[in-house]
PDB file of C-alpha atoms in Angstrom:
ATOM      1  CA  MET X   1      29.726 -14.659  -0.991  1.00  0.00           C
ATOM      2  CA  ASN X   2      28.315 -17.596   0.816  1.00  0.00           C
ATOM      3  CA  LEU X   3      24.617 -17.534   1.073  1.00  0.00           C
ATOM      4  CA  ASN X   4      25.331 -19.937   3.647  1.00  0.00           C
ATOM      5  CA  ASN X   5      26.764 -16.982   5.950  1.00  0.00           C
ATOM      6  CA  LEU X   6      23.462 -15.230   5.566  1.00  0.00           C
ATOM      7  CA  LYS X   7      21.203 -18.312   7.067  1.00  0.00           C
ATOM      8  CA  PRO X   8      21.448 -17.224  10.705  1.00  0.00           C
ATOM      9  CA  ALA X   9      20.591 -13.346   9.879  1.00  0.00           C
ATOM     10  CA  TRP X  10      17.238 -14.879   8.116  1.00  0.00           C
ATOM     11  CA  GLN X  11      16.531 -16.844  11.416  1.00  0.00           C
ATOM     12  CA  ARG X  12      17.290 -13.258  13.410  1.00  0.00           C
ATOM     13  CA  PHE X  13      15.227 -11.700  10.859  1.00  0.00           C
ATOM     14  CA  ARG X  14      12.436 -14.203  11.482  1.00  0.00           C
ATOM     15  CA  LEU X  15      12.885 -14.118  15.308  1.00  0.00           C
ATOM     16  CA  LEU X  16      12.460 -10.340  15.355  1.00  0.00           C
ATOM     17  CA  ASN X  17       9.151 -10.750  13.405  1.00  0.00           C
ATOM     18  CA  ALA X  18       7.863 -13.134  15.592  1.00  0.00           C
ATOM     19  CA  MET X  19       8.294 -11.247  18.776  1.00  0.00           C
ATOM     20  CA  GLN X  20       5.049  -8.729  17.687  1.00  0.00           C
ATOM     21  CA  PRO X  21       2.408 -10.842  19.486  1.00  0.00           C
ATOM     22  CA  VAL X  22       0.026 -11.794  17.103  1.00  0.00           C
ATOM     23  CA  ASP X  23      -3.755  -9.940  16.964  1.00  0.00           C
ATOM     24  CA  GLN X  24      -6.172 -13.110  17.693  1.00  0.00           C
ATOM     25  CA  GLU X  25      -9.273 -10.783  16.710  1.00  0.00           C
ATOM     26  CA  GLU X  26      -7.555  -9.714  13.385  1.00  0.00           C
ATOM     27  CA  ILE X  27      -7.130 -13.252  12.603  1.00  0.00           C
ATOM     28  CA  LEU X  28     -10.912 -14.163  13.409  1.00  0.00           C
ATOM     29  CA  TRP X  29     -11.927 -11.240  11.687  1.00  0.00           C
ATOM     30  CA  ILE X  30     -10.126 -12.471   8.484  1.00  0.00           C
ATOM     31  CA  ILE X  31     -11.601 -15.877   8.729  1.00  0.00           C
ATOM     32  CA  GLU X  32     -15.223 -14.944   9.732  1.00  0.00           C
ATOM     33  CA  ARG X  33     -15.456 -12.091   7.097  1.00  0.00           C
ATOM     34  CA  THR X  34     -14.843 -15.155   4.133  1.00  0.00           C
ATOM     35  CA  GLU X  35     -17.100 -17.433   5.679  1.00  0.00           C
ATOM     36  CA  GLY X  36     -19.634 -14.444   6.146  1.00  0.00           C
ATOM     37  CA  MET X  37     -18.933 -13.297   2.489  1.00  0.00           C
ATOM     38  CA  ALA X  38     -19.794 -17.187   1.255  1.00  0.00           C
ATOM     39  CA  MET X  39     -22.965 -17.312   3.383  1.00  0.00           C
ATOM     40  CA  SER X  40     -23.950 -14.005   1.680  1.00  0.00           C
ATOM     41  CA  LYS X  41     -22.887 -15.153  -1.847  1.00  0.00           C
ATOM     42  CA  HIS X  42     -24.974 -18.754  -1.261  1.00  0.00           C
ATOM     43  CA  HIS X  43     -28.051 -16.193   0.331  1.00  0.00           C
ATOM     44  CA  ARG X  44     -28.013 -13.968  -2.982  1.00  0.00           C
ATOM     45  CA  PHE X  45     -28.149 -17.600  -5.201  1.00  0.00           C
ATOM     46  CA  ALA X  46     -31.030 -18.805  -3.113  1.00  0.00           C
ATOM     47  CA  MET X  47     -32.861 -15.219  -3.423  1.00  0.00           C
ATOM     48  CA  ASN X  48     -32.542 -14.979  -7.054  1.00  0.00           C
ATOM     49  CA  ALA X  49     -33.008 -18.535  -7.897  1.00  0.00           C
ATOM     50  CA  PHE X  50     -36.477 -18.255  -5.618  1.00  0.00           C
ATOM     51  CA  MET X  51     -37.615 -14.755  -7.538  1.00  0.00           C
ATOM     52  CA  PHE X  52     -36.619 -16.419 -10.994  1.00  0.00           C
ATOM     53  CA  ILE X  53     -38.803 -19.772 -10.291  1.00  0.00           C
ATOM     54  CA  LEU X  54     -41.552 -17.302  -8.876  1.00  0.00           C
ATOM     55  CA  LEU X  55     -41.610 -15.250 -11.802  1.00  0.00           C
ATOM     56  CA  THR X  56     -41.665 -18.216 -14.247  1.00  0.00           C
ATOM     57  CA  ILE X  57     -44.344 -19.808 -12.504  1.00  0.00           C
ATOM     58  CA  CYS X  58     -46.152 -15.909 -12.476  1.00  0.00           C
ATOM     59  CA  CYS X  59     -45.590 -15.273 -15.841  1.00  0.00           C
ATOM     60  CA  GLN X  60     -46.815 -19.061 -17.447  1.00  0.00           C
ATOM     61  CA  GLY X  61     -49.904 -18.736 -19.723  1.00  0.00           C
ATOM     62  CA  GLY X  62     -50.293 -14.878 -19.845  1.00  0.00           C
TER      63      GLY X  62
ATOM     64  CA  MET Z   1     -15.443 -25.438  13.863  1.00  0.00           C
ATOM     65  CA  GLU Z   2     -14.438 -23.408  16.696  1.00  0.00           C
ATOM     66  CA  SER Z   3     -11.736 -26.180  17.717  1.00  0.00           C
ATOM     67  CA  GLN Z   4     -10.599 -25.763  14.239  1.00  0.00           C
ATOM     68  CA  LYS Z   5     -10.096 -22.099  14.220  1.00  0.00           C
ATOM     69  CA  ARG Z   6      -8.443 -22.223  17.755  1.00  0.00           C
ATOM     70  CA  LYS Z   7      -5.854 -24.830  16.282  1.00  0.00           C
ATOM     71  CA  PHE Z   8      -5.766 -22.450  13.467  1.00  0.00           C
ATOM     72  CA  LEU Z   9      -4.787 -19.261  15.653  1.00  0.00           C
ATOM     73  CA  GLN Z  10      -2.364 -21.701  17.737  1.00  0.00           C
ATOM     74  CA  ILE Z  11      -0.594 -22.185  14.318  1.00  0.00           C
ATOM     75  CA  ILE Z  12      -0.256 -19.033  13.130  1.00  0.00           C
ATOM     76  CA  GLU Z  13       1.013 -17.486  16.444  1.00  0.00           C
ATOM     77  CA  ALA Z  14       3.196 -20.040  16.257  1.00  0.00           C
ATOM     78  CA  ASN Z  15       4.613 -19.442  12.622  1.00  0.00           C
ATOM     79  CA  GLN Z  16       3.712 -16.085  12.718  1.00  0.00           C
ATOM     80  CA  GLY Z  17       7.610 -14.829  12.494  1.00  0.00           C
ATOM     81  CA  VAL Z  18       7.606 -16.913   9.224  1.00  0.00           C
ATOM     82  CA  ILE Z  19       4.385 -15.159   7.706  1.00  0.00           C
ATOM     83  CA  LYS Z  20       5.580 -12.006   8.815  1.00  0.00           C
ATOM     84  CA  SER Z  21       9.397 -12.320   7.519  1.00  0.00           C
ATOM     85  CA  LEU Z  22       8.031 -12.926   3.986  1.00  0.00           C
ATOM     86  CA  CYS Z  23       5.479 -10.150   3.700  1.00  0.00           C
ATOM     87  CA  ARG Z  24       8.597  -7.667   4.504  1.00  0.00           C
ATOM     88  CA  ALA Z  25      10.859  -9.392   2.319  1.00  0.00           C
ATOM     89  CA  TYR Z  26       8.364  -8.913  -0.556  1.00  0.00           C
ATOM     90  CA  TYR Z  27       7.025  -5.397   0.790  1.00  0.00           C
ATOM     91  CA  MET Z  28       8.611  -2.384   2.188  1.00  0.00           C
ATOM     92  CA  ASN Z  29       5.344  -0.500   2.685  1.00  0.00           C
ATOM     93  CA  ALA Z  30       3.469  -1.329   6.472  1.00  0.00           C
ATOM     94  CA  GLU Z  31       0.389  -0.904   4.830  1.00  0.00           C
ATOM     95  CA  ASP Z  32       1.410  -3.801   1.737  1.00  0.00           C
ATOM     96  CA  GLN Z  33       2.548  -5.842   4.407  1.00  0.00           C
ATOM     97  CA  GLN Z  34      -0.667  -5.835   6.208  1.00  0.00           C
ATOM     98  CA  ASP Z  35      -2.668  -6.430   3.037  1.00  0.00           C
ATOM     99  CA  VAL Z  36      -0.360  -9.230   2.623  1.00  0.00           C
ATOM    100  CA  PHE Z  37      -0.390 -10.632   5.794  1.00  0.00           C
ATOM    101  CA  GLN Z  38      -4.546 -11.211   5.722  1.00  0.00           C
ATOM    102  CA  ASP Z  39      -4.302 -12.872   2.296  1.00  0.00           C
ATOM    103  CA  ILE Z  40      -1.835 -15.225   3.571  1.00  0.00           C
ATOM    104  CA  VAL Z  41      -3.540 -15.573   6.624  1.00  0.00           C
ATOM    105  CA  LEU Z  42      -6.921 -16.284   4.466  1.00  0.00           C
ATOM    106  CA  GLN Z  43      -5.130 -18.664   1.866  1.00  0.00           C
ATOM    107  CA  LEU Z  44      -4.241 -20.772   4.616  1.00  0.00           C
ATOM    108  CA  TRP Z  45      -7.439 -20.846   6.259  1.00  0.00           C
ATOM    109  CA  LYS Z  46      -8.845 -22.092   3.542  1.00  0.00           C
ATOM    110  CA  SER Z  47      -6.379 -24.768   2.814  1.00  0.00           C
ATOM    111  CA  PHE Z  48      -6.248 -25.831   6.426  1.00  0.00           C
ATOM    112  CA  LYS Z  49      -9.741 -27.635   6.268  1.00  0.00           C
ATOM    113  CA  THR Z  50      -8.123 -29.638   3.709  1.00  0.00           C
ATOM    114  CA  PHE Z  51      -4.688 -30.046   5.186  1.00  0.00           C
ATOM    115  CA  ARG Z  52      -3.985 -33.661   5.843  1.00  0.00           C
ATOM    116  CA  GLY Z  53      -0.569 -32.926   7.982  1.00  0.00           C
ATOM    117  CA  GLU Z  54       1.391 -34.837   5.020  1.00  0.00           C
ATOM    118  CA  SER Z  55       4.156 -32.258   4.980  1.00  0.00           C
ATOM    119  CA  LYS Z  56       5.684 -30.631   7.913  1.00  0.00           C
ATOM    120  CA  ILE Z  57       3.184 -27.417   9.097  1.00  0.00           C
ATOM    121  CA  SER Z  58       6.284 -25.145   8.181  1.00  0.00           C
ATOM    122  CA  THR Z  59       6.837 -26.624   5.075  1.00  0.00           C
ATOM    123  CA  TRP Z  60       2.631 -25.991   4.408  1.00  0.00           C
ATOM    124  CA  ILE Z  61       3.144 -22.598   5.774  1.00  0.00           C
ATOM    125  CA  TYR Z  62       5.914 -21.582   3.547  1.00  0.00           C
ATOM    126  CA  ARG Z  63       4.342 -23.167   0.197  1.00  0.00           C
ATOM    127  CA  VAL Z  64       0.839 -21.183   1.034  1.00  0.00           C
ATOM    128  CA  SER Z  65       2.383 -18.540   1.615  1.00  0.00           C
ATOM    129  CA  LEU Z  66       4.842 -17.791  -1.092  1.00  0.00           C
ATOM    130  CA  ASN Z  67       2.439 -18.810  -3.602  1.00  0.00           C
ATOM    131  CA  THR Z  68       0.111 -16.273  -2.502  1.00  0.00           C
ATOM    132  CA  ILE Z  69       2.590 -13.465  -2.271  1.00  0.00           C
ATOM    133  CA  LEU Z  70       3.877 -14.706  -6.020  1.00  0.00           C
ATOM    134  CA  VAL Z  71       0.528 -14.389  -7.124  1.00  0.00           C
ATOM    135  CA  LYS Z  72      -0.261 -11.158  -5.702  1.00  0.00           C
ATOM    136  CA  VAL Z  73       2.876  -9.643  -6.963  1.00  0.00           C
ATOM    137  CA  ARG Z  74       2.526 -10.774 -10.346  1.00  0.00           C
ATOM    138  CA  ASN Z  75      -0.810  -9.702 -10.469  1.00  0.00           C
ATOM    139  CA  GLU Z  76      -0.118  -6.328  -9.206  1.00  0.00           C
ATOM    140  CA  LYS Z  77       0.909  -3.040 -11.243  1.00  0.00           C
ATOM    141  CA  ARG Z  78       2.287  -1.529  -8.480  1.00  0.00           C
ATOM    142  CA  LYS Z  79       4.691  -3.714  -7.528  1.00  0.00           C
ATOM    143  CA  ILE Z  80       7.555  -3.005  -5.612  1.00  0.00           C
ATOM    144  CA  ALA Z  81      10.502  -2.260  -7.384  1.00  0.00           C
ATOM    145  CA  THR Z  82      12.921  -5.031  -6.991  1.00  0.00           C
ATOM    146  CA  GLU Z  83      15.675  -4.923  -9.844  1.00  0.00           C
ATOM    147  CA  SER Z  84      17.086  -8.169 -11.207  1.00  0.00           C
ATOM    148  CA  ILE Z  85      20.751  -8.608 -10.813  1.00  0.00           C
ATOM    149  CA  SER Z  86      21.252  -9.548 -13.869  1.00  0.00           C
ATOM    150  CA  SER Z  87      19.799  -6.425 -15.820  1.00  0.00           C
ATOM    151  CA  SER Z  88      20.962  -3.403 -13.833  1.00  0.00           C
ATOM    152  CA  ALA Z  89      23.614  -2.484 -11.337  1.00  0.00           C
ATOM    153  CA  LEU Z  90      22.745  -2.705  -7.690  1.00  0.00           C
ATOM    154  CA  THR Z  91      22.873   0.391  -5.835  1.00  0.00           C
ATOM    155  CA  PHE Z  92      23.682   0.401  -2.314  1.00  0.00           C
ATOM    156  CA  PRO Z  93      22.499   2.732   0.154  1.00  0.00           C
ATOM    157  CA  ASN Z  94      24.453   5.565   1.307  1.00  0.00           C
ATOM    158  CA  ALA Z  95      24.888   4.269   4.924  1.00  0.00           C
ATOM    159  CA  LYS Z  96      27.470   1.243   5.094  1.00  0.00           C
ATOM    160  CA  VAL Z  97      25.989  -2.167   5.544  1.00  0.00           C
ATOM    161  CA  ASP Z  98      26.863  -2.634   9.162  1.00  0.00           C
ATOM    162  CA  ASP Z  99      24.932  -5.848   9.991  1.00  0.00           C
ATOM    163  CA  ASP Z 100      24.202  -9.672   8.305  1.00  0.00           C
ATOM    164  CA  THR Z 101      20.617  -8.773   8.566  1.00  0.00           C
ATOM    165  CA  GLU Z 102      21.042  -5.898   6.394  1.00  0.00           C
ATOM    166  CA  LEU Z 103      23.374  -7.026   3.957  1.00  0.00           C
ATOM    167  CA  LEU Z 104      20.534  -9.644   4.267  1.00  0.00           C
ATOM    168  CA  SER Z 105      17.950  -7.405   3.071  1.00  0.00           C
ATOM    169  CA  ILE Z 106      19.899  -5.929   0.550  1.00  0.00           C
ATOM    170  CA  VAL Z 107      20.386  -9.372  -1.071  1.00  0.00           C
ATOM    171  CA  LEU Z 108      16.923 -10.039  -0.922  1.00  0.00           C
ATOM    172  CA  GLN Z 109      15.793  -6.524  -2.514  1.00  0.00           C
ATOM    173  CA  SER Z 110      17.903  -7.074  -5.081  1.00  0.00           C
ATOM    174  CA  LEU Z 111      16.479 -10.634  -6.161  1.00  0.00           C
ATOM    175  CA  LYS Z 112      13.329 -11.364  -8.783  1.00  0.00           C
ATOM    176  CA  ASP Z 113      10.139 -12.573  -7.073  1.00  0.00           C
ATOM    177  CA  LEU Z 114      11.003 -16.343  -7.617  1.00  0.00           C
ATOM    178  CA  ASP Z 115      14.603 -16.050  -7.183  1.00  0.00           C
ATOM    179  CA  LYS Z 116      13.772 -14.187  -4.061  1.00  0.00           C
ATOM    180  CA  ALA Z 117      11.506 -17.302  -2.670  1.00  0.00           C
ATOM    181  CA  MET Z 118      14.056 -19.960  -3.752  1.00  0.00           C
ATOM    182  CA  ILE Z 119      16.950 -18.060  -1.661  1.00  0.00           C
ATOM    183  CA  ILE Z 120      14.736 -17.738   1.655  1.00  0.00           C
ATOM    184  CA  LEU Z 121      13.777 -21.508   1.222  1.00  0.00           C
ATOM    185  CA  TYR Z 122      17.477 -21.945   0.851  1.00  0.00           C
ATOM    186  CA  LEU Z 123      18.264 -19.962   3.844  1.00  0.00           C
ATOM    187  CA  GLU Z 124      15.549 -21.908   5.623  1.00  0.00           C
ATOM    188  CA  GLY Z 125      17.623 -24.761   5.000  1.00  0.00           C
ATOM    189  CA  TYR Z 126      15.128 -26.437   2.589  1.00  0.00           C
ATOM    190  CA  LYS Z 127      17.030 -28.780   0.089  1.00  0.00           C
ATOM    191  CA  ASN Z 128      16.557 -28.156  -3.694  1.00  0.00           C
ATOM    192  CA  LYS Z 129      13.662 -31.080  -4.044  1.00  0.00           C
ATOM    193  CA  GLU Z 130      11.715 -29.635  -1.230  1.00  0.00           C
ATOM    194  CA  ILE Z 131      12.216 -26.068  -2.743  1.00  0.00           C
ATOM    195  CA  SER Z 132      11.139 -27.457  -5.717  1.00  0.00           C
ATOM    196  CA  GLU Z 133       8.122 -29.139  -4.718  1.00  0.00           C
ATOM    197  CA  ILE Z 134       7.202 -26.045  -2.495  1.00  0.00           C
ATOM    198  CA  LEU Z 135       7.275 -23.390  -5.358  1.00  0.00           C
ATOM    199  CA  SER Z 136       5.910 -26.216  -7.965  1.00  0.00           C
ATOM    200  CA  LEU Z 137       9.348 -25.874  -9.975  1.00  0.00           C
ATOM    201  CA  THR Z 138      11.645 -28.926 -11.577  1.00  0.00           C
ATOM    202  CA  PRO Z 139      14.883 -29.624  -8.898  1.00  0.00           C
ATOM    203  CA  THR Z 140      16.695 -29.189 -12.411  1.00  0.00           C
ATOM    204  CA  ASN Z 141      15.000 -25.739 -12.910  1.00  0.00           C
ATOM    205  CA  VAL Z 142      15.744 -24.748  -9.052  1.00  0.00           C
ATOM    206  CA  SER Z 143      19.285 -26.451  -9.122  1.00  0.00           C
ATOM    207  CA  THR Z 144      20.600 -24.226 -12.257  1.00  0.00           C
ATOM    208  CA  ARG Z 145      18.576 -20.867 -10.679  1.00  0.00           C
ATOM    209  CA  LEU Z 146      20.346 -21.342  -7.811  1.00  0.00           C
ATOM    210  CA  SER Z 147      23.595 -21.325  -9.291  1.00  0.00           C
ATOM    211  CA  ARG Z 148      22.906 -19.105 -11.520  1.00  0.00           C
ATOM    212  CA  VAL Z 149      22.154 -16.659  -8.507  1.00  0.00           C
ATOM    213  CA  ARG Z 150      24.902 -17.492  -6.355  1.00  0.00           C
ATOM    214  CA  ALA Z 151      27.416 -16.702  -8.974  1.00  0.00           C
ATOM    215  CA  ALA Z 152      25.569 -13.099  -9.707  1.00  0.00           C
ATOM    216  CA  LEU Z 153      25.650 -12.408  -5.857  1.00  0.00           C
ATOM    217  CA  LYS Z 154      29.313 -13.730  -5.515  1.00  0.00           C
ATOM    218  CA  ALA Z 155      30.187 -11.122  -8.529  1.00  0.00           C
ATOM    219  CA  LYS Z 156      27.955  -7.895  -6.974  1.00  0.00           C
ATOM    220  CA  PHE Z 157      28.574  -8.684  -3.273  1.00  0.00           C
ATOM    221  CA  GLN Z 158      32.529  -9.997  -3.020  1.00  0.00           C
ATOM    222  CA  ASN Z 159      33.955  -6.465  -2.308  1.00  0.00           C
ATOM    223  CA  GLN Z 160      31.371  -5.681   0.061  1.00  0.00           C
ATOM    224  CA  CYS Z 161      31.466  -8.519   2.535  1.00  0.00           C
ATOM    225  CA  TYR Z 162      35.245  -8.638   2.530  1.00  0.00           C
ATOM    226  CA  GLU Z 163      35.136  -5.361   3.457  1.00  0.00           C
ATOM    227  CA  PHE Z 164      32.243  -5.850   6.075  1.00  0.00           C
ATOM    228  CA  LYS Z 165      33.484  -9.207   7.176  1.00  0.00           C
ATOM    229  CA  GLN Z 166      37.541  -7.613   8.243  1.00  0.00           C
ATOM    230  CA  PRO Z 167      37.281  -7.197  12.043  1.00  0.00           C
TER     231      PRO Z 167
END
C-alpha cells in the first residue's frame, strides 16, 4: 500500500469537516469561561490572603 | 483584547477542518469529539497569546492540537480502542471498503496514537524534520517509525488495496 495514495482522501476528509460552520458563540464561551475561571481563582486567592492577614492581626497578643 | 478574540475566531474558522478531522481521527463518539474540540480550542487560545508567528499557522494548529489529543488520550482510561497493527490482526468491517476515505479511516483506526499523528502529518505533506519538530521527536525516530508503519500497513492492506484499485 502506498501511503501517498491516501493523501487526497485526507484532503477530502478535512474539507468535509470544514463544511460545517463554526459556532462562534461556542468558541467565545470556551475562551471566556477560562478567563472567568482564572479571575475567580485570583479572586479566591485575594480573599483568602485578606482573611489570613485579618485573622493574624486580630489574633495577635491575645 | 477584543481584536485578539476576533482574530482567534477567524483562525479557528479557517482551520476548523483540520481540528475537527483530528478530533474524528482519534474519537469515534460525537460527545468525545466535542470534548476534545473544546480542549484544543482552549489550548490554542492559551498558546495564541504567546504565538509569535515563527511557524505557519497551520503548523501551530497541528502542533497544539495533536499534542493536546496525545496528552488527553494518554491520560484517559476509557480510550477509544485502537489496536496496534503489530500486536493484533486488523479486522475489517463486514461492509467492503468502497472508497479511499473509508480506507483512510480504517488505516487510521488501526494505528497507535503517536503513529497516527505521524501518518496524519505525513498525509498533510509535512517532511520528516517538520514532523519531528511538531511531535517533539528526533528526525531519526520519525524516519524509523514511519518505515515501520509503512511496512506494517503494506503487509496488512496489500490485498485489500489491490482488490479496491481494480476497475
